């Protein structure tokens, strides 16, 4: 379980590199949309608030990915600690079984290791809850992005000769949101099956 969990966490962090890149693309799409909306003037007035939202979504996604990286790293460290503690616990149990009943030093050490192991497992559980929450936060933003891309398409129809450029921005937002949701869903599934 420990190795599989460690590998799944590392794979999730690796996959999130592409989420980070996609978030950067969202931010660039928002900047491009702002420039187009500025050139379109009053014909794209409804598109301007959408560009702010898209830019914010890109920044938020990047921030959440950074938090996920930190949380996953902490979980990975705890998983390594657990392997060490389980090994120590097993060795101490064997040593305790081989000693006379009146020997208390090993028993006290065994209790201390078991307490540390329990605390470590609680930290892993808390870290996993936080990780799932952060992944859920990104997923929620990507569901909102689908709505924003639809709204952006509607607003783009009012932009005259700038419509095509704004439609491309809407396409980028939709494609980015779909890509990110796919990665997040896969990460959630891998982590749940390995935990």
C-alpha positions as CSV (number, residue, x, y, z in Angstrom):
1,X,0.0,0.0,0.0
2,X,2.8,2.4,0.9
3,X,4.7,2.1,-2.4
4,X,1.5,2.3,-4.5
5,X,0.3,5.3,-2.5
6,X,3.7,7.0,-2.9
7,X,3.8,6.4,-6.6
8,X,0.2,7.6,-7.0
9,X,1.0,10.8,-5.2
10,X,4.1,11.4,-7.3
11,X,2.2,10.7,-10.5
12,X,-0.5,13.1,-9.4
13,X,2.1,15.9,-8.8
14,X,3.7,15.1,-12.1
15,X,0.4,15.4,-13.9
16,X,-0.3,18.7,-12.2
17,X,2.7,20.2,-14.1
18,X,0.5,20.1,-17.2
19,X,-2.3,21.7,-15.2
20,X,0.1,24.5,-14.2
21,X,1.0,25.0,-17.9
22,X,-2.7,25.0,-18.9
23,X,-3.3,27.6,-16.2
24,X,-0.6,29.8,-17.8
25,X,-2.3,29.3,-21.1
26,X,-5.6,30.5,-19.6
27,X,-3.9,33.6,-18.3
28,X,-2.4,34.3,-21.7
29,X,-5.8,33.8,-23.3
30,X,-7.3,36.3,-20.9
31,X,-4.6,38.9,-21.9
32,X,-5.2,38.2,-25.5
33,X,-9.0,38.6,-25.0
34,X,-8.4,41.9,-23.2
35,X,-6.4,43.3,-26.1
36,X,-9.1,42.2,-28.6
37,X,-11.9,43.5,-26.4
38,X,-10.1,46.8,-26.1
39,X,-9.8,47.1,-29.9
40,X,-13.4,46.1,-30.3
41,X,-14.5,48.9,-28.0
42,X,-18.2,49.1,-27.2
43,X,-19.0,46.0,-29.4
44,X,-17.1,43.8,-26.8
45,X,-18.1,45.6,-23.6
46,X,-19.8,42.4,-22.3
47,X,-16.6,40.5,-22.9
48,X,-14.4,42.7,-20.7
49,X,-15.6,41.3,-17.3
50,X,-15.2,37.8,-18.7
51,X,-11.5,38.4,-19.4
52,X,-11.0,39.5,-15.8
53,X,-12.7,36.3,-14.6
54,X,-10.6,34.1,-16.9
55,X,-7.4,35.8,-15.8
56,X,-8.4,35.3,-12.1
57,X,-9.3,31.7,-12.8
58,X,-5.8,31.1,-14.3
59,X,-4.1,32.7,-11.3
60,X,-6.3,30.8,-8.8
61,X,-5.6,27.5,-10.6
62,X,-1.8,28.2,-10.4
63,X,-2.1,29.0,-6.7
64,X,-4.1,25.8,-6.0
65,X,-1.6,23.7,-8.0
66,X,1.2,25.1,-5.8
67,X,-0.7,24.3,-2.7
68,X,-1.4,20.8,-4.0
69,X,2.4,20.3,-4.7
70,X,3.2,21.3,-1.1
71,X,0.5,19.1,0.3
72,X,1.5,16.1,-1.8
73,X,5.1,16.5,-0.8
74,X,4.2,16.6,2.9
75,X,2.1,13.4,2.4
76,X,4.9,11.7,0.5
77,X,7.3,12.6,3.4
78,X,4.8,11.1,5.9
79,X,4.4,8.0,3.8
80,X,8.2,7.5,3.9
81,X,8.0,8.1,7.7
82,X,5.3,5.5,8.0
83,X,7.4,2.9,6.2
84,X,10.2,3.6,8.7
85,X,7.9,3.5,11.7
86,X,6.2,0.3,10.6
87,X,9.6,-1.3,10.3
88,X,10.7,0.0,13.7
89,X,7.4,-1.2,15.2
90,X,7.8,-4.7,13.8
91,X,11.4,-5.0,15.1
92,X,10.4,-3.7,18.5
93,X,7.5,-6.2,18.7
94,X,9.9,-9.1,17.9
95,X,12.4,-7.8,20.4
96,X,9.7,-7.5,23.0
97,X,8.5,-11.0,22.4
98,X,12.0,-12.3,22.9
99,X,12.5,-10.5,26.2
100,X,11.4,-11.4,29.7
101,X,8.0,-9.9,30.8
102,X,9.7,-7.7,33.4
103,X,11.7,-5.8,30.8
104,X,9.9,-2.5,30.4
105,X,12.3,-0.4,28.4
106,X,11.5,-2.0,25.1
107,X,7.8,-2.0,25.9
108,X,8.0,1.8,26.6
109,X,9.8,2.3,23.3
110,X,7.2,0.2,21.5
111,X,4.4,2.4,22.9
112,X,6.2,5.5,21.8
113,X,6.7,4.2,18.3
114,X,3.0,3.1,18.1
115,X,1.9,6.6,19.2
116,X,4.2,8.2,16.6
117,X,2.8,5.9,14.0
118,X,-0.8,6.7,14.9
119,X,0.0,10.5,14.8
120,X,1.8,10.0,11.4
121,X,-1.3,8.2,10.0
122,X,-3.5,11.0,11.2
123,X,-1.3,13.6,9.5
124,X,-1.5,11.5,6.2
125,X,-5.3,11.4,6.6
126,X,-5.5,15.2,7.2
127,X,-3.1,15.7,4.2
128,X,-5.3,13.6,2.0
129,X,-8.4,15.4,3.0
130,X,-6.7,18.7,2.2
131,X,-5.5,17.3,-1.1
132,X,-9.0,16.2,-2.1
133,X,-10.3,19.6,-1.1
134,X,-7.8,21.4,-3.3
135,X,-8.4,19.1,-6.2
136,X,-12.2,19.7,-5.7
137,X,-11.6,23.5,-5.7
138,X,-9.8,23.3,-9.1
139,X,-12.6,21.1,-10.4
140,X,-15.2,23.5,-9.3
141,X,-13.4,26.4,-11.0
142,X,-13.2,24.3,-14.2
143,X,-17.0,23.7,-14.1
144,X,-17.4,27.5,-13.9
145,X,-15.0,27.9,-16.8
146,X,-17.4,25.8,-19.0
147,X,-20.1,28.4,-18.2
148,X,-17.8,31.3,-18.8
149,X,-16.8,29.8,-22.2
150,X,-20.4,29.6,-23.2
151,X,-21.0,33.2,-22.1
152,X,-17.9,34.3,-23.9
153,X,-19.2,32.8,-27.2
154,X,-22.5,34.7,-26.8
155,X,-20.6,37.9,-26.1
156,X,-18.3,37.3,-29.0
157,X,-21.2,37.4,-31.4
158,X,-21.6,41.1,-30.6
159,X,-18.0,42.0,-31.5
160,X,-18.4,42.3,-35.3
161,X,-15.0,41.7,-37.0
162,X,-13.5,40.7,-33.7
163,X,-15.8,37.8,-33.2
164,X,-13.4,35.2,-34.5
165,X,-10.7,36.2,-32.1
166,X,-13.0,36.2,-29.1
167,X,-14.4,32.8,-30.2
168,X,-10.9,31.5,-30.2
169,X,-10.5,32.7,-26.6
170,X,-13.7,30.9,-25.6
171,X,-12.5,27.8,-27.3
172,X,-9.2,28.0,-25.4
173,X,-11.0,28.4,-22.1
174,X,-13.3,25.4,-22.8
175,X,-10.4,23.2,-24.0
176,X,-8.2,24.2,-21.0
177,X,-11.1,23.5,-18.5
178,X,-11.7,20.1,-20.1
179,X,-8.0,19.2,-20.0
180,X,-7.7,20.3,-16.4
181,X,-10.8,18.5,-15.2
182,X,-9.6,15.3,-16.9
183,X,-6.3,15.4,-15.1
184,X,-7.9,16.3,-11.8
185,X,-10.4,13.5,-12.1
186,X,-7.7,11.0,-12.9
187,X,-5.6,12.2,-9.9
188,X,-8.5,11.9,-7.6
189,X,-9.2,8.3,-8.8
190,X,-5.6,7.2,-8.5
191,X,-5.2,8.6,-5.0
192,X,-8.5,7.0,-3.9
193,X,-7.5,3.6,-5.2
194,X,-4.1,3.8,-3.7
195,X,-5.1,5.1,-0.2
